[in-house]
Structures are given as structure tokens and as C-alpha cells.
CSV table of N, CA and C in Angstrom, one decimal:
chain,number,residue,atom,x,y,z
F,752,UNK,N,379.9,188.6,-25.6
F,752,UNK,CA,378.8,188.7,-24.7
F,752,UNK,C,379.3,189.3,-23.4
F,753,UNK,N,378.7,190.5,-23.0
F,753,UNK,CA,379.1,191.2,-21.8
F,753,UNK,C,378.4,190.5,-20.6
F,754,UNK,N,379.2,190.5,-19.5
F,754,UNK,CA,378.6,189.9,-18.2
F,754,UNK,C,377.4,190.8,-17.7
F,755,UNK,N,376.4,190.2,-17.1
F,755,UNK,CA,375.3,190.9,-16.5
F,755,UNK,C,375.8,191.7,-15.3
F,756,UNK,N,375.3,192.9,-15.2
F,756,UNK,CA,375.7,193.8,-14.2
F,756,UNK,C,374.7,193.8,-13.0
F,757,UNK,N,375.2,194.0,-11.8
F,757,UNK,CA,374.2,194.1,-10.7
F,757,UNK,C,373.2,195.2,-11.0
F,758,UNK,N,372.1,195.1,-10.4
F,758,UNK,CA,371.0,196.1,-10.7
F,758,UNK,C,371.4,197.5,-10.1
F,759,UNK,N,370.9,198.5,-10.9
F,759,UNK,CA,371.1,199.9,-10.5
F,759,UNK,C,369.7,200.5,-10.6
F,760,UNK,N,369.5,201.6,-9.9
F,760,UNK,CA,368.2,202.3,-9.9
F,760,UNK,C,368.5,203.7,-10.2
F,761,UNK,N,367.6,204.3,-11.0
F,761,UNK,CA,367.7,205.7,-11.3
F,761,UNK,C,366.3,206.3,-11.4
F,762,UNK,N,366.2,207.6,-11.1
F,762,UNK,CA,364.9,208.3,-11.2
F,762,UNK,C,364.4,208.4,-12.6
F,763,UNK,N,363.1,208.2,-12.7
F,763,UNK,CA,362.4,208.2,-14.0
F,763,UNK,C,361.5,209.4,-14.0
F,764,UNK,N,361.9,210.6,-14.4
F,764,UNK,CA,361.0,211.7,-14.3
F,764,UNK,C,360.7,212.0,-12.9
F,765,UNK,N,359.5,212.6,-12.6
F,765,UNK,CA,359.1,212.9,-11.3
F,765,UNK,C,358.2,211.8,-10.7
F,766,UNK,N,357.9,210.7,-11.5
F,766,UNK,CA,356.9,209.8,-11.0
F,766,UNK,C,357.4,208.3,-10.9
F,767,UNK,N,358.7,208.1,-10.8
F,767,UNK,CA,359.1,206.7,-10.7
F,767,UNK,C,360.6,206.5,-10.8
F,768,UNK,N,360.9,205.2,-11.1
F,768,UNK,CA,362.2,204.7,-11.1
F,768,UNK,C,362.4,203.8,-12.3
F,769,UNK,N,363.7,203.6,-12.7
F,769,UNK,CA,364.1,202.6,-13.7
F,769,UNK,C,365.1,201.7,-13.1
F,770,UNK,N,364.9,200.4,-13.4
F,770,UNK,CA,365.8,199.4,-12.8
F,770,UNK,C,366.6,198.8,-14.0
F,771,UNK,N,367.9,198.7,-13.9
F,771,UNK,CA,368.7,198.1,-14.9
F,771,UNK,C,369.7,197.1,-14.3
F,772,UNK,N,370.0,196.1,-15.1
F,772,UNK,CA,370.9,195.0,-14.6
F,772,UNK,C,370.2,193.8,-14.1
F,773,UNK,N,370.9,193.2,-13.1
F,773,UNK,CA,370.4,191.9,-12.6
F,773,UNK,C,369.8,192.0,-11.2
F,774,UNK,N,368.5,191.6,-11.1
F,774,UNK,CA,367.8,191.6,-9.8
F,774,UNK,C,368.0,190.3,-9.1
F,775,UNK,N,368.7,190.3,-8.0
F,775,UNK,CA,369.0,189.1,-7.3
F,775,UNK,C,369.1,189.3,-5.8
F,776,UNK,N,369.4,188.3,-5.0
F,776,UNK,CA,369.5,188.4,-3.6
F,776,UNK,C,370.6,189.4,-3.2
F,777,UNK,N,371.6,189.6,-4.0
F,777,UNK,CA,372.7,190.5,-3.6
F,777,UNK,C,372.3,191.9,-3.9
F,778,UNK,N,371.5,192.2,-4.9
F,778,UNK,CA,371.3,193.6,-5.3
F,778,UNK,C,370.0,194.2,-4.7
F,779,UNK,N,369.0,193.3,-4.4
F,779,UNK,CA,367.7,193.8,-4.0
F,779,UNK,C,367.6,194.6,-2.7
F,780,UNK,N,368.3,194.2,-1.6
F,780,UNK,CA,368.3,195.0,-0.4
F,780,UNK,C,368.7,196.4,-0.6
F,781,UNK,N,369.7,196.7,-1.3
F,781,UNK,CA,370.2,198.1,-1.5
F,781,UNK,C,369.2,198.8,-2.4
F,782,UNK,N,368.6,198.1,-3.4
F,782,UNK,CA,367.6,198.7,-4.2
F,782,UNK,C,366.3,199.2,-3.5
F,783,UNK,N,365.9,198.4,-2.5
F,783,UNK,CA,364.8,198.7,-1.7
F,783,UNK,C,365.1,200.0,-0.9
F,784,UNK,N,366.3,200.1,-0.3
F,784,UNK,CA,366.6,201.4,0.4
F,784,UNK,C,366.7,202.6,-0.5
F,785,UNK,N,367.2,202.4,-1.7
F,785,UNK,CA,367.2,203.5,-2.7
F,785,UNK,C,365.8,203.8,-3.2
F,786,UNK,N,365.0,202.9,-3.4
F,786,UNK,CA,363.6,203.1,-3.8
F,786,UNK,C,362.8,203.9,-2.7
F,787,UNK,N,363.1,203.6,-1.5
F,787,UNK,CA,362.4,204.3,-0.4
F,787,UNK,C,362.7,205.8,-0.5
F,788,UNK,N,363.9,206.1,-0.8
F,788,UNK,CA,364.3,207.5,-1.0
F,788,UNK,C,363.5,208.2,-2.1
F,789,UNK,N,363.3,207.5,-3.2
F,789,UNK,CA,362.5,208.1,-4.3
F,789,UNK,C,361.0,208.2,-3.9
F,790,UNK,N,360.6,207.2,-3.1
F,790,UNK,CA,359.2,207.2,-2.7
F,790,UNK,C,358.9,208.4,-1.8
F,791,UNK,N,359.8,208.7,-0.9
F,791,UNK,CA,359.6,209.9,0.0
F,791,UNK,C,359.4,211.2,-0.8
F,792,UNK,N,360.0,211.3,-2.0
F,792,UNK,CA,359.9,212.5,-2.8
F,792,UNK,C,358.6,212.5,-3.7
F,793,UNK,N,357.9,211.4,-3.8
F,793,UNK,CA,356.7,211.3,-4.6
F,793,UNK,C,355.6,212.0,-3.9
F,794,UNK,N,354.6,212.4,-4.7
F,794,UNK,CA,353.4,213.1,-4.2
F,794,UNK,C,352.4,212.0,-3.8
F,795,UNK,N,351.8,212.1,-2.5
F,795,UNK,CA,350.8,211.2,-2.1
F,795,UNK,C,349.6,211.3,-3.1
F,796,UNK,N,348.9,210.2,-3.2
F,796,UNK,CA,347.7,210.0,-4.1
F,796,UNK,C,348.0,210.1,-5.6
F,797,UNK,N,349.3,209.8,-5.9
F,797,UNK,CA,349.7,209.8,-7.3
F,797,UNK,C,350.2,208.4,-7.7
F,798,UNK,N,350.6,208.3,-8.9
F,798,UNK,CA,351.1,207.0,-9.4
F,798,UNK,C,352.6,207.0,-9.2
F,799,UNK,N,353.2,205.8,-9.1
F,799,UNK,CA,354.6,205.6,-9.0
F,799,UNK,C,355.0,204.5,-9.9
F,800,UNK,N,355.8,204.8,-10.9
F,800,UNK,CA,356.1,203.8,-12.0
F,800,UNK,C,357.5,203.2,-11.7
F,801,UNK,N,357.5,201.9,-11.9
F,801,UNK,CA,358.8,201.2,-11.9
F,801,UNK,C,359.0,200.5,-13.3
F,802,UNK,N,360.0,201.0,-14.0
F,802,UNK,CA,360.3,200.5,-15.4
F,802,UNK,C,361.3,199.4,-15.3
F,803,UNK,N,361.0,198.2,-15.7
F,803,UNK,CA,361.9,197.1,-15.7
F,803,UNK,C,362.5,196.7,-17.0
F,804,UNK,N,362.4,197.6,-18.0
F,804,UNK,CA,362.9,197.3,-19.4
F,804,UNK,C,364.4,197.1,-19.4
F,805,UNK,N,365.1,197.6,-18.4
F,805,UNK,CA,366.5,197.4,-18.4
F,805,UNK,C,367.0,196.2,-17.6
F,806,UNK,N,366.1,195.4,-17.1
F,806,UNK,CA,366.5,194.2,-16.3
F,806,UNK,C,367.0,193.1,-17.2
F,807,UNK,N,368.2,192.7,-16.9
F,807,UNK,CA,368.8,191.6,-17.7
F,807,UNK,C,368.4,190.2,-17.3
F,808,UNK,N,368.3,190.1,-15.9
F,808,UNK,CA,367.9,188.8,-15.4
F,808,UNK,C,367.3,189.0,-14.0
F,809,UNK,N,366.6,188.0,-13.5
F,809,UNK,CA,366.0,188.1,-12.1
F,809,UNK,C,365.8,186.7,-11.6
F,810,UNK,N,365.8,186.6,-10.3
F,810,UNK,CA,365.3,185.4,-9.6
F,810,UNK,C,364.2,185.8,-8.7
F,811,UNK,N,363.8,185.0,-7.8
F,811,UNK,CA,362.6,185.3,-7.0
F,811,UNK,C,362.8,186.6,-6.1
F,812,UNK,N,364.1,187.0,-5.9
F,812,UNK,CA,364.3,188.3,-5.2
F,812,UNK,C,363.7,189.5,-6.0
F,813,UNK,N,363.8,189.4,-7.3
F,813,UNK,CA,363.2,190.5,-8.1
F,813,UNK,C,361.7,190.6,-7.9
F,814,UNK,N,361.0,189.5,-7.8
F,814,UNK,CA,359.6,189.4,-7.6
F,814,UNK,C,359.3,190.0,-6.1
F,815,UNK,N,360.1,189.5,-5.2
F,815,UNK,CA,360.0,190.0,-3.8
F,815,UNK,C,360.2,191.5,-3.8
F,816,UNK,N,361.1,192.0,-4.6
F,816,UNK,CA,361.3,193.5,-4.6
F,816,UNK,C,360.0,194.2,-5.1
F,817,UNK,N,359.4,193.7,-6.1
F,817,UNK,CA,358.1,194.3,-6.6
F,817,UNK,C,357.0,194.3,-5.5
F,818,UNK,N,356.9,193.2,-4.8
F,818,UNK,CA,355.9,193.1,-3.8
F,818,UNK,C,356.2,194.1,-2.6
F,819,UNK,N,357.5,194.2,-2.2
F,819,UNK,CA,357.8,195.1,-1.2
F,819,UNK,C,357.6,196.5,-1.7
F,820,UNK,N,358.0,196.8,-2.9
F,820,UNK,CA,357.8,198.2,-3.4
F,820,UNK,C,356.3,198.5,-3.4
F,821,UNK,N,355.4,197.6,-3.7
F,821,UNK,CA,354.0,197.8,-3.7
F,821,UNK,C,353.5,198.1,-2.3
F,822,UNK,N,354.1,197.3,-1.3
F,822,UNK,CA,353.7,197.6,0.1
F,822,UNK,C,354.1,199.0,0.5
F,823,UNK,N,355.3,199.4,0.1
F,823,UNK,CA,355.8,200.7,0.5
F,823,UNK,C,355.0,201.8,-0.2
F,824,UNK,N,354.6,201.6,-1.4
F,824,UNK,CA,353.7,202.5,-2.1
F,824,UNK,C,352.4,202.7,-1.4
F,825,UNK,N,351.8,201.6,-1.0
F,825,UNK,CA,350.5,201.6,-0.3
F,825,UNK,C,350.6,202.4,1.0
F,826,UNK,N,351.7,202.2,1.7
F,826,UNK,CA,352.0,203.0,2.9
F,826,UNK,C,352.1,204.5,2.7
F,827,UNK,N,352.6,204.8,1.5
F,827,UNK,CA,352.8,206.2,1.1
F,827,UNK,C,351.6,206.8,0.3
F,828,UNK,N,350.5,206.1,0.2
F,828,UNK,CA,349.4,206.5,-0.5
F,828,UNK,C,349.7,206.7,-2.0
F,829,UNK,N,350.5,205.8,-2.5
F,829,UNK,CA,350.9,205.9,-4.0
F,829,UNK,C,350.4,204.6,-4.6
F,830,UNK,N,350.1,204.7,-5.9
F,830,UNK,CA,349.7,203.5,-6.7
F,830,UNK,C,350.9,203.1,-7.5
F,831,UNK,N,351.3,201.9,-7.3
F,831,UNK,CA,352.4,201.3,-8.1
F,831,UNK,C,352.0,200.9,-9.5
F,832,UNK,N,352.8,201.3,-10.5
F,832,UNK,CA,352.5,200.9,-11.9
F,832,UNK,C,353.8,200.2,-12.4
F,833,UNK,N,353.7,198.9,-12.7
F,833,UNK,CA,354.9,198.2,-13.2
F,833,UNK,C,354.9,198.2,-14.7
F,834,UNK,N,356.0,198.6,-15.3
F,834,UNK,CA,356.1,198.6,-16.8
F,834,UNK,C,357.2,197.7,-17.2
F,835,UNK,N,356.9,197.0,-18.3
F,835,UNK,CA,357.9,196.1,-19.0
F,835,UNK,C,358.5,195.0,-18.1
F,836,UNK,N,357.6,194.3,-17.4
F,836,UNK,CA,358.1,193.2,-16.5
F,836,UNK,C,358.6,192.1,-17.4
F,837,UNK,N,359.8,191.7,-17.3
F,837,UNK,CA,360.3,190.6,-18.2
F,837,UNK,C,359.6,189.3,-18.0
F,838,UNK,N,359.4,188.5,-19.1
F,838,UNK,CA,358.7,187.3,-19.0
F,838,UNK,C,359.2,186.3,-17.9
F,839,UNK,N,360.5,186.2,-17.7
F,839,UNK,CA,361.0,185.3,-16.7
F,839,UNK,C,360.5,185.7,-15.3
F,840,UNK,N,360.4,187.0,-15.0
F,840,UNK,CA,359.8,187.5,-13.7
F,840,UNK,C,358.4,187.1,-13.6
F,841,UNK,N,357.6,187.2,-14.7
F,841,UNK,CA,356.2,186.8,-14.7
F,841,UNK,C,356.1,185.3,-14.4
F,842,UNK,N,357.0,184.5,-15.0
F,842,UNK,CA,357.0,183.1,-14.7
F,842,UNK,C,357.2,182.8,-13.3
F,843,UNK,N,358.2,183.4,-12.7
F,843,UNK,CA,358.5,183.3,-11.3
F,843,UNK,C,357.3,183.7,-10.4
F,844,UNK,N,356.7,184.8,-10.7
F,844,UNK,CA,355.5,185.2,-10.0
F,844,UNK,C,354.4,184.2,-10.0
F,845,UNK,N,354.2,183.6,-11.2
F,845,UNK,CA,353.1,182.6,-11.4
F,845,UNK,C,353.5,181.4,-10.6
F,846,UNK,N,354.7,181.0,-10.5
F,846,UNK,CA,355.1,179.8,-9.8
F,846,UNK,C,354.9,180.0,-8.3
F,847,UNK,N,355.0,181.2,-7.8
F,847,UNK,CA,354.9,181.5,-6.4
F,847,UNK,C,353.5,182.0,-6.0
F,848,UNK,N,352.6,182.0,-7.0
F,848,UNK,CA,351.2,182.3,-6.8
F,848,UNK,C,350.9,183.8,-6.5
F,849,UNK,N,351.8,184.7,-7.0
F,849,UNK,CA,351.6,186.1,-6.8
F,849,UNK,C,351.4,186.9,-8.1
F,850,UNK,N,351.3,186.1,-9.2
F,850,UNK,CA,351.1,186.7,-10.5
F,850,UNK,C,349.9,187.6,-10.6
F,851,UNK,N,348.8,187.2,-10.1
F,851,UNK,CA,347.6,188.0,-10.2
F,851,UNK,C,347.8,189.4,-9.4
F,852,UNK,N,348.4,189.3,-8.3
F,852,UNK,CA,348.7,190.6,-7.5
F,852,UNK,C,349.6,191.5,-8.3
F,853,UNK,N,350.6,191.0,-9.0
F,853,UNK,CA,351.5,191.8,-9.8
F,853,UNK,C,350.9,192.2,-11.1
F,854,UNK,N,350.1,191.3,-11.7
F,854,UNK,CA,349.5,191.7,-13.0
F,854,UNK,C,348.5,192.8,-12.8
F,855,UNK,N,347.9,193.0,-11.6
F,855,UNK,CA,347.0,194.1,-11.4
F,855,UNK,C,347.7,195.4,-11.4
F,856,UNK,N,349.1,195.4,-11.3
F,856,UNK,CA,349.9,196.6,-11.3
F,856,UNK,C,350.5,197.0,-12.6
F,857,UNK,N,350.3,196.1,-13.6
F,857,UNK,CA,350.9,196.3,-14.9
F,857,UNK,C,350.0,197.2,-15.7
């Protein structure tokens, strides 16, 4: 069994990003800065996709990352679309009462 890696971010075509690895308090601040760079390149009034299929694990920092990413998208006149949100992240979102807000983006 290989150890889980800290999260990394990469561009997903022209319309979003892919996240891989572990979303936690150590990795999320850097991911937000990197995501801001990709958001600046996106076209206003279009969709911006975040693909979470490569996420190995997450704590509440991962949910906070998605909420912050949505806020940044709204500021940039982009619509966030979340793909492949892992079940544990959905459970955390539900426990914190933000599941409906995130489910609207799936």
C-alpha cells in the first residue's frame, strides 16, 4: 500500500483543474493560490470544472477549498462545476451543513 501524497493541481483542458492526492490543512492553502492562477486564465461567463476523481483523502479543509473556489469563481463571473466528489467529502459537507450548497455545483 503506497502512502497518500499531498494534493497536486493540474490544468484540465481550457475549462478547469484536476486535483490529485490528499486534501488537508497542509495542502489546501497552496492549492488555492494555484487555482487562482488558473481562474485568471478562464473566460468570464463560462464554466470552470474541478475534477476530484484523483483525491485519495480529505478532511474539512477539502470542503473549505471547494467553498473558497466557488467564491473565487463567482468573483470572476464563472460557474463552478464539481465532478467526482468523493463520498467522504460529501459526508463532511453534510456534517457542516454545506452539502446543499456544494450539491448544487455537482
